Short mmCIF file of C-alpha atoms in Angstrom, two decimals:
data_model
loop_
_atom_site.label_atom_id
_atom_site.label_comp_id
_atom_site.label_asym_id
_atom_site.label_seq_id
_atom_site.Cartn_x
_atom_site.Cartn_y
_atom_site.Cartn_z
CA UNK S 1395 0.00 0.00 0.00
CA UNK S 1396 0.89 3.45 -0.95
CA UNK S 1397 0.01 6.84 0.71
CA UNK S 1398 -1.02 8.57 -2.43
CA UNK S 1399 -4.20 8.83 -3.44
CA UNK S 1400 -5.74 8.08 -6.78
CA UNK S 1401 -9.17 9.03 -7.57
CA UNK S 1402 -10.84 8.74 -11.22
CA UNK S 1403 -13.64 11.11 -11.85
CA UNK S 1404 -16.69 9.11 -13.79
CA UNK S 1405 -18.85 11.25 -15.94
CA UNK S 1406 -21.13 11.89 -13.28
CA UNK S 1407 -18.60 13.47 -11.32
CA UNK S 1408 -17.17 15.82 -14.10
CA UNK S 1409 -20.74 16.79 -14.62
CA UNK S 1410 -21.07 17.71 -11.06
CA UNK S 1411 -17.65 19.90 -11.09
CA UNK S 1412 -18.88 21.88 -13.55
CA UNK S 1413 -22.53 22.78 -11.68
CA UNK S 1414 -20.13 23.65 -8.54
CA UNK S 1415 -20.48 20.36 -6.21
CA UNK S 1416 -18.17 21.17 -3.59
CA UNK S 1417 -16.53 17.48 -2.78
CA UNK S 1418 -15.53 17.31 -6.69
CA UNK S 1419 -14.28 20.77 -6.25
CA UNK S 1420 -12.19 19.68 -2.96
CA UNK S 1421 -10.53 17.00 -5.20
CA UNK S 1422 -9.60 18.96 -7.93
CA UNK S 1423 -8.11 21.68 -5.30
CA UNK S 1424 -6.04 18.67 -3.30
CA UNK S 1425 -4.68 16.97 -6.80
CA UNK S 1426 -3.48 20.99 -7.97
CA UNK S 1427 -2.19 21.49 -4.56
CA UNK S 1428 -1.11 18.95 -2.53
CA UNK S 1429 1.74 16.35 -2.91
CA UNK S 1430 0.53 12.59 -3.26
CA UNK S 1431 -2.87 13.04 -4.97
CA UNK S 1432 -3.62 12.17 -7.99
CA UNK S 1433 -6.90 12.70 -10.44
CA UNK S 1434 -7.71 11.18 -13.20
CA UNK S 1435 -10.25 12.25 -16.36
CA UNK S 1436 -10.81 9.30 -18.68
CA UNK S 1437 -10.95 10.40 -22.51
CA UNK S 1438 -14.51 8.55 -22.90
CA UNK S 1439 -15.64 9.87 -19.54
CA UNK S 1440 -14.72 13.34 -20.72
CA UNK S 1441 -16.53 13.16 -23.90
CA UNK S 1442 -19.96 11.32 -22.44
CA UNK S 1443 -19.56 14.82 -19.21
CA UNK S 1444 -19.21 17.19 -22.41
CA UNK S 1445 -22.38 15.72 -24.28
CA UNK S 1446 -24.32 16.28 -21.49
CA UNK S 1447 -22.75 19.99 -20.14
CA UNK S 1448 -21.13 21.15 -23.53
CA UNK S 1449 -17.33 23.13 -22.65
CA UNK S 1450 -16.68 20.30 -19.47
CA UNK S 1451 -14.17 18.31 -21.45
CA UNK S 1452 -11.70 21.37 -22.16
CA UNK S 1453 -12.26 22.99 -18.76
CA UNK S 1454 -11.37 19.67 -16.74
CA UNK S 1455 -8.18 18.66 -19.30
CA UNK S 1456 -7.24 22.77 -18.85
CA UNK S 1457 -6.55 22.37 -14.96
CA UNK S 1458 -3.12 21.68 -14.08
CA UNK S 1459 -4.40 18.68 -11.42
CA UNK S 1460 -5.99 16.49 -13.73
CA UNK S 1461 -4.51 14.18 -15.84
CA UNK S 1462 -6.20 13.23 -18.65
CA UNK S 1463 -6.26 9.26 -19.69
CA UNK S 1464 -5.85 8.17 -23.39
CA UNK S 1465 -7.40 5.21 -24.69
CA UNK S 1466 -4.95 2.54 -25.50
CA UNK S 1467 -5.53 -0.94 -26.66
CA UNK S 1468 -5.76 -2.61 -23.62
CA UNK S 1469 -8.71 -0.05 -22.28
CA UNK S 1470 -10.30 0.12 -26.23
CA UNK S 1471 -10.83 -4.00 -25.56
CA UNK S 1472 -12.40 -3.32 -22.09
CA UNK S 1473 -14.96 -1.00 -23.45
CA UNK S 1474 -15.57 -3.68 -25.86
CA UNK S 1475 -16.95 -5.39 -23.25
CA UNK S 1476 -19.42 -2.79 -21.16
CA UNK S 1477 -22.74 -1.23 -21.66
CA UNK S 1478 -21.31 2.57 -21.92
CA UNK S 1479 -17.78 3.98 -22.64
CA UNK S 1480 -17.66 5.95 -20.50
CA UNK S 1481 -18.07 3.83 -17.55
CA UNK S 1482 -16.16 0.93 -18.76
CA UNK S 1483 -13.16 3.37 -19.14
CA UNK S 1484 -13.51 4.85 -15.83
CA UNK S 1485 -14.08 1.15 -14.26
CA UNK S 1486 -10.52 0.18 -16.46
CA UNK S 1487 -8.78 3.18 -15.29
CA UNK S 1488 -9.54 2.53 -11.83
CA UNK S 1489 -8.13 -1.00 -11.93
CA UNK S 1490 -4.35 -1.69 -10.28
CA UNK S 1491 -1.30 -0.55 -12.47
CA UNK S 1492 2.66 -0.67 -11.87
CA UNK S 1493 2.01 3.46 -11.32
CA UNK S 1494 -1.26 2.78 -8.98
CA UNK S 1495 -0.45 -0.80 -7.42
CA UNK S 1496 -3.45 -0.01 -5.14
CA UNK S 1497 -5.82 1.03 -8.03
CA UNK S 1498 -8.04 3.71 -7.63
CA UNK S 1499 -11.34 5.26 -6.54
CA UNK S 1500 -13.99 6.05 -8.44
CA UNK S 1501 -15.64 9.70 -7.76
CA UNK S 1502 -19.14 9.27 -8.99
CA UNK S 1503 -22.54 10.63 -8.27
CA UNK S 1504 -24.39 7.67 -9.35
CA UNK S 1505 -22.75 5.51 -6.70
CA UNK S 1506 -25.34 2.59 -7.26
CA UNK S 1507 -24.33 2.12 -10.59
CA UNK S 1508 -21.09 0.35 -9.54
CA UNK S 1509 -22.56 -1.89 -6.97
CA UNK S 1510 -21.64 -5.06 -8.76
CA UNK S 1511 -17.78 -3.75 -10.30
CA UNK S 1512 -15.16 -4.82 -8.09
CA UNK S 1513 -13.82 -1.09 -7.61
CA UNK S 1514 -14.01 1.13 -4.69
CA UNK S 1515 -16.41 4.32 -4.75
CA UNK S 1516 -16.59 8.02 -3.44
CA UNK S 1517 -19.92 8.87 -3.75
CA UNK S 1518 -19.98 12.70 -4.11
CA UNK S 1519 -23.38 13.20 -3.10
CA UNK S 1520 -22.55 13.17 0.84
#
């Protein structure tokens, strides 16, 4: 186990950045400004969070605390395998790496939908 943190914003969760929530806001503060955290923006998450609040997409990937995941061939054949895109990405990128050994949570507002994906959740809704 590692002490950094590594949190993956779903769509849901770059939707709610952008109409203020304050807990996604606190996350994207800590990963600008604080040693050790670390937040990730899925490319299909971004684009599913810009269909539904157009400008999202280049306002997350334009702060200096996000980092902004590419698909690659190993995550294009996961999302071969889910319902959306965007949450199959987000479920991939949360999923232990050499860089994240731990994996990562998931920010989401729709904390239900990942009841049965074997991934750990911060619902931003509390």
């Amino acid at each position: 186990m590692t002490d950094a943190v590594h949190i993956v914003l779903d769509e849901t969760a770059m939707e709610a950045a952008g109409q203020g929530n304050v807990l996604a806001s606190r996350l994207i503060h800590r990963a600008h400004a604080e040693p050790g955290w670390f937040l990730y923006a899925p490319a299909c998450a971004l684009v599913e969070a810009d269909r539904a609040r157009p400008g999202t997409a280049e306002h997350l990937a334009a702060l200096p605390g996000i980092i902004v995941l590419d698909v690659d061939l190993a995550s294009a054949l996961a999302l071969a395998r889910q319902n959306t895109w965007a949450a199959a990405h987000s479920q991939y990128a949360a999923q232990p790496t050499p860089d994240r050994p731990d994996g990562a949570i998931i920010a989401t507002t729709a904390p239900k939908r990942r009841e049965d994906e074997p991934v750990r959740v911060l619902d931003l809704n509390t």
